[in-house]
């Protein structure tokens, strides 16, 4: 079984999600018979953000294998005839985004340390998710709607936030972290999504400890 372990917190040794994601991975190591682990620290080594030059490199690759048709195909064809080129630096960045995608596609289980920063996920984590959203690889648009292609995976999200957003919280609507992650992975077909959550960690030391304790109990039950 292949496990992909992702961290994205910028808070180093203080990080709650790094602590939780590590505990989840060590729990899975104990229960799985054989586990090969790939680790990616998005704060230390961010994947490139999507850009016009990466987008062009992606379109050129599709053009070269004849997978582009319609208006976009014609547009890329015209741009290439006018001398548009993929710069070597864009090719390198595009290749890096593909490595991130391949690591995801190869994994059976993905454990993601996902803090809430400014009501959403860290931009480093968003950039990684952008690498995964590739038509034909993780999803397809069909006549009847979207078809997710990444169904047979388990995603476990180690989540932490300073405030309390779950259940009947009056600020639940401000949570653009967990609902975003749930929407994205559901969109690409993943149905097995678990959150191991510590929340309210900025309220005070007591609440932080309580939140950590309950997240550890949830991790132990995986
Ligand atoms: C840059 C930054 C932005 C944050 N934004 C929010 C926020 O919008 N809402 C919230 O409840 N907590 C927020 N927090 C608190 C974190 O969600 C909380 O400290 C959590 O434990 C972060 O995960 P980490 O410890 O793994 O970095 C923020 C913290 C940082 C460092």
GROMACS .gro file of C-alpha atoms and ligand atoms in nm:
model
  253
    1UNK     CA    1   0.000   0.000   0.000
    2UNK     CA    2   0.127   0.347  -0.088
    3UNK     CA    3   0.079   0.640   0.144
    4UNK     CA    4   0.136   1.002   0.050
    5UNK     CA    5   0.197   1.230   0.351
    6UNK     CA    6   0.157   1.604   0.291
    7UNK     CA    7   0.229   1.887   0.536
    8UNK     CA    8   0.160   2.252   0.465
    9UNK     CA    9   0.186   2.439   0.794
   10UNK     CA   10   0.421   2.737   0.813
   11UNK     CA   11   0.450   2.723   1.193
   12UNK     CA   12   0.730   2.467   1.220
   13UNK     CA   13   0.774   2.290   1.552
   14UNK     CA   14   0.464   2.465   1.696
   15UNK     CA   15   0.241   2.322   1.424
   16UNK     CA   16  -0.066   2.131   1.536
   17UNK     CA   17  -0.137   1.981   1.192
   18UNK     CA   18   0.220   1.853   1.156
   19UNK     CA   19   0.185   1.680   1.492
   20UNK     CA   20  -0.154   1.535   1.397
   21UNK     CA   21  -0.058   1.422   1.047
   22UNK     CA   22   0.253   1.248   1.189
   23UNK     CA   23   0.039   1.067   1.447
   24UNK     CA   24  -0.209   0.957   1.180
   25UNK     CA   25   0.075   0.823   0.963
   26UNK     CA   26   0.237   0.636   1.251
   27UNK     CA   27  -0.103   0.489   1.340
   28UNK     CA   28  -0.146   0.365   0.982
   29UNK     CA   29   0.209   0.227   0.983
   30UNK     CA   30   0.115   0.013   1.281
   31UNK     CA   31  -0.204  -0.121   1.127
   32UNK     CA   32  -0.098  -0.175   0.763
   33UNK     CA   33   0.098  -0.486   0.672
   34UNK     CA   34   0.325  -0.310   0.425
   35UNK     CA   35   0.333   0.062   0.366
   36UNK     CA   36   0.555   0.268   0.140
   37UNK     CA   37   0.551   0.636   0.236
   38UNK     CA   38   0.622   0.943   0.025
   39UNK     CA   39   0.652   1.268   0.220
   40UNK     CA   40   0.613   1.619   0.084
   41UNK     CA   41   0.656   1.934   0.294
   42UNK     CA   42   0.485   2.208   0.095
   43UNK     CA   43   0.604   2.486   0.326
   44UNK     CA   44   0.971   2.385   0.285
   45UNK     CA   45   0.946   2.301  -0.084
   46UNK     CA   46   0.638   2.457  -0.239
   47UNK     CA   47   0.509   2.334  -0.572
   48UNK     CA   48   0.486   2.608  -0.837
   49UNK     CA   49   0.169   2.814  -0.849
   50UNK     CA   50  -0.024   2.784  -1.173
   51UNK     CA   51   0.077   3.056  -1.418
   52UNK     CA   52   0.018   3.153  -1.782
   53UNK     CA   53   0.349   2.988  -1.881
   54UNK     CA   54   0.268   2.658  -1.702
   55UNK     CA   55  -0.079   2.665  -1.855
   56UNK     CA   56   0.071   2.710  -2.202
   57UNK     CA   57   0.317   2.422  -2.143
   58UNK     CA   58   0.023   2.203  -2.041
   59UNK     CA   59  -0.181   2.301  -2.350
   60UNK     CA   60   0.117   2.248  -2.581
   61UNK     CA   61   0.164   1.895  -2.445
   62UNK     CA   62  -0.204   1.818  -2.512
   63UNK     CA   63  -0.172   1.979  -2.856
   64UNK     CA   64   0.133   1.765  -2.938
   65UNK     CA   65  -0.051   1.441  -2.860
   66UNK     CA   66  -0.357   1.556  -3.056
   67UNK     CA   67  -0.578   1.580  -2.748
   68UNK     CA   68  -0.687   1.941  -2.805
   69UNK     CA   69  -0.979   2.019  -3.030
   70UNK     CA   70  -1.225   2.302  -3.086
   71UNK     CA   71  -1.150   2.666  -3.006
   72UNK     CA   72  -0.866   2.592  -2.763
   73UNK     CA   73  -0.696   2.360  -3.015
   74UNK     CA   74  -0.716   2.630  -3.283
   75UNK     CA   75  -0.590   2.897  -3.043
   76UNK     CA   76  -0.284   2.693  -2.941
   77UNK     CA   77  -0.218   2.597  -3.302
   78UNK     CA   78  -0.227   2.964  -3.407
   79UNK     CA   79  -0.002   3.071  -3.116
   80UNK     CA   80   0.257   2.803  -3.206
   81UNK     CA   81   0.250   2.907  -3.573
   82UNK     CA   82   0.314   3.264  -3.462
   83UNK     CA   83   0.625   3.140  -3.278
   84UNK     CA   84   0.497   3.104  -2.920
   85UNK     CA   85   0.735   2.883  -2.722
   86UNK     CA   86   0.743   2.707  -2.388
   87UNK     CA   87   1.033   2.860  -2.198
   88UNK     CA   88   1.270   2.604  -2.036
   89UNK     CA   89   1.184   2.740  -1.688
   90UNK     CA   90   0.811   2.687  -1.758
   91UNK     CA   91   0.884   2.333  -1.876
   92UNK     CA   92   1.069   2.263  -1.547
   93UNK     CA   93   0.781   2.405  -1.339
   94UNK     CA   94   0.523   2.212  -1.543
   95UNK     CA   95   0.723   1.892  -1.484
   96UNK     CA   96   0.722   1.963  -1.108
   97UNK     CA   97   0.343   1.996  -1.107
   98UNK     CA   98   0.324   1.663  -1.293
   99UNK     CA   99   0.541   1.491  -1.030
  100UNK     CA  100   0.300   1.610  -0.759
  101UNK     CA  101   0.007   1.476  -0.964
  102UNK     CA  102   0.177   1.139  -1.021
  103UNK     CA  103   0.255   1.101  -0.648
  104UNK     CA  104  -0.114   1.158  -0.575
  105UNK     CA  105  -0.235   0.920  -0.848
  106UNK     CA  106  -0.005   0.643  -0.725
  107UNK     CA  107  -0.111   0.671  -0.359
  108UNK     CA  108  -0.381   0.456  -0.199
  109UNK     CA  109  -0.395   0.671   0.114
  110UNK     CA  110  -0.326   1.043   0.137
  111UNK     CA  111  -0.272   1.210   0.476
  112UNK     CA  112  -0.282   1.589   0.459
  113UNK     CA  113  -0.186   1.834   0.731
  114UNK     CA  114  -0.423   2.121   0.654
  115UNK     CA  115  -0.434   2.426   0.883
  116UNK     CA  116  -0.690   2.701   0.852
  117UNK     CA  117  -0.516   3.023   0.748
  118UNK     CA  118  -0.739   3.324   0.692
  119UNK     CA  119  -1.048   3.104   0.673
  120UNK     CA  120  -0.909   2.887   0.394
  121UNK     CA  121  -0.613   2.655   0.339
  122UNK     CA  122  -0.249   2.775   0.315
  123UNK     CA  123  -0.167   2.898  -0.035
  124UNK     CA  124   0.102   2.626  -0.057
  125UNK     CA  125  -0.166   2.360  -0.010
  126UNK     CA  126  -0.392   2.531  -0.264
  127UNK     CA  127  -0.104   2.529  -0.517
  128UNK     CA  128  -0.063   2.153  -0.461
  129UNK     CA  129  -0.437   2.097  -0.508
  130UNK     CA  130  -0.416   2.296  -0.833
  131UNK     CA  131  -0.162   2.036  -0.954
  132UNK     CA  132  -0.420   1.760  -0.900
  133UNK     CA  133  -0.710   1.922  -1.083
  134UNK     CA  134  -0.631   1.788  -1.429
  135UNK     CA  135  -0.907   1.685  -1.671
  136UNK     CA  136  -0.853   1.333  -1.800
  137UNK     CA  137  -0.641   1.244  -1.495
  138UNK     CA  138  -0.854   1.313  -1.189
  139UNK     CA  139  -1.188   1.412  -1.343
  140UNK     CA  140  -1.378   1.436  -1.671
  141UNK     CA  141  -1.668   1.650  -1.779
  142UNK     CA  142  -1.930   1.428  -1.943
  143UNK     CA  143  -2.272   1.491  -2.100
  144UNK     CA  144  -2.428   1.394  -1.768
  145UNK     CA  145  -2.199   1.596  -1.543
  146UNK     CA  146  -1.862   1.558  -1.378
  147UNK     CA  147  -1.706   1.215  -1.342
  148UNK     CA  148  -1.441   1.181  -1.069
  149UNK     CA  149  -1.153   0.951  -1.164
  150UNK     CA  150  -0.972   0.926  -0.829
  151UNK     CA  151  -1.233   0.719  -0.647
  152UNK     CA  152  -1.035   0.432  -0.500
  153UNK     CA  153  -0.841   0.638  -0.249
  154UNK     CA  154  -0.865   0.720   0.117
  155UNK     CA  155  -0.802   1.080   0.218
  156UNK     CA  156  -0.736   1.168   0.583
  157UNK     CA  157  -0.714   1.536   0.668
  158UNK     CA  158  -0.541   1.653   0.985
  159UNK     CA  159  -0.718   1.985   1.039
  160UNK     CA  160  -0.654   2.260   1.291
  161UNK     CA  161  -0.800   2.604   1.340
  162UNK     CA  162  -0.776   2.876   1.599
  163UNK     CA  163  -1.151   2.926   1.634
  164UNK     CA  164  -1.447   2.688   1.646
  165UNK     CA  165  -1.636   2.643   1.319
  166UNK     CA  166  -1.798   2.301   1.350
  167UNK     CA  167  -2.156   2.202   1.419
  168UNK     CA  168  -2.372   2.487   1.544
  169UNK     CA  169  -2.097   2.748   1.562
  170UNK     CA  170  -2.225   3.097   1.468
  171UNK     CA  171  -1.917   3.137   1.244
  172UNK     CA  172  -1.957   2.799   1.068
  173UNK     CA  173  -2.023   2.979   0.736
  174UNK     CA  174  -1.674   3.132   0.754
  175UNK     CA  175  -1.513   2.789   0.727
  176UNK     CA  176  -1.364   2.776   0.376
  177UNK     CA  177  -1.101   2.521   0.479
  178UNK     CA  178  -1.270   2.186   0.551
  179UNK     CA  179  -1.570   2.238   0.314
  180UNK     CA  180  -1.328   2.334   0.035
  181UNK     CA  181  -1.117   2.021   0.090
  182UNK     CA  182  -1.427   1.804   0.109
  183UNK     CA  183  -1.567   1.957  -0.212
  184UNK     CA  184  -1.242   1.919  -0.402
  185UNK     CA  185  -1.178   1.555  -0.312
  186UNK     CA  186  -1.545   1.466  -0.367
  187UNK     CA  187  -1.531   1.639  -0.706
  188UNK     CA  188  -1.245   1.413  -0.816
  189UNK     CA  189  -1.433   1.106  -0.696
  190UNK     CA  190  -1.295   1.037  -0.348
  191UNK     CA  191  -1.570   0.918  -0.116
  192UNK     CA  192  -1.356   0.803   0.177
  193UNK     CA  193  -1.265   1.137   0.339
  194UNK     CA  194  -1.195   1.162   0.713
  195UNK     CA  195  -1.118   1.474   0.915
  196UNK     CA  196  -0.910   1.447   1.230
  197UNK     CA  197  -0.974   1.789   1.381
  198UNK     CA  198  -0.829   2.010   1.655
  199UNK     CA  199  -1.020   2.335   1.673
  200UNK     CA  200  -1.033   2.632   1.901
  201UNK     CA  201  -0.657   2.600   1.954
  202UNK     CA  202  -0.611   2.980   1.979
  203UNK     CA  203  -0.882   3.026   2.243
  204UNK     CA  204  -0.652   2.936   2.532
  205UNK     CA  205  -0.417   2.667   2.662
  206UNK     CA  206  -0.698   2.461   2.812
  207UNK     CA  207  -0.906   2.456   2.492
  208UNK     CA  208  -0.588   2.385   2.288
  209UNK     CA  209  -0.508   2.082   2.505
  210UNK     CA  210  -0.869   1.960   2.491
  211UNK     CA  211  -0.874   1.997   2.111
  212UNK     CA  212  -0.546   1.809   2.077
  213UNK     CA  213  -0.663   1.531   2.309
  214UNK     CA  214  -0.985   1.477   2.115
  215UNK     CA  215  -0.796   1.480   1.781
  216UNK     CA  216  -0.557   1.218   1.920
  217UNK     CA  217  -0.851   0.999   2.021
  218UNK     CA  218  -0.992   1.033   1.666
  219UNK     CA  219  -0.651   0.947   1.518
  220UNK     CA  220  -0.622   0.639   1.740
  221UNK     CA  221  -0.961   0.517   1.618
  222UNK     CA  222  -0.857   0.518   1.251
  223LIG     C1  223  -0.122   3.286   0.901
  223LIG     C2  224  -0.228   3.234   0.994
  223LIG     C3  225  -0.362   3.257   0.968
  223LIG     C4  226  -0.460   3.207   1.053
  223LIG     N1  227  -0.591   3.229   1.023
  223LIG     C5  228  -0.688   3.176   1.102
  223LIG     C6  229  -0.826   3.193   1.070
  223LIG     O1  230  -0.864   3.255   0.972
  223LIG     N2  231  -0.917   3.138   1.153
  223LIG     C7  232  -0.882   3.065   1.262
  223LIG     O2  233  -0.969   3.016   1.333
  223LIG     N3  234  -0.752   3.046   1.295
  223LIG     C8  235  -0.656   3.099   1.215
  223LIG     N4  236  -0.524   3.079   1.246
  223LIG     C9  237  -0.490   2.989   1.359
  223LIG    C10  238  -0.457   2.850   1.303
  223LIG     O3  239  -0.565   2.795   1.230
  223LIG    C11  240  -0.418   2.754   1.414
  223LIG     O4  241  -0.307   2.809   1.483
  223LIG    C12  242  -0.381   2.616   1.360
  223LIG     O5  243  -0.330   2.537   1.465
  223LIG    C13  244  -0.281   2.626   1.245
  223LIG     O6  245  -0.228   2.500   1.210
  223LIG     P1  246  -0.072   2.474   1.237
  223LIG     O7  247  -0.055   2.484   1.386
  223LIG     O8  248  -0.047   2.338   1.186
  223LIG     O9  249   0.005   2.579   1.163
  223LIG    C14  250  -0.424   3.131   1.165
  223LIG    C15  251  -0.288   3.108   1.193
  223LIG    C16  252  -0.190   3.159   1.108
  223LIG    C17  253  -0.046   3.129   1.136
   0.00000   0.00000   0.00000
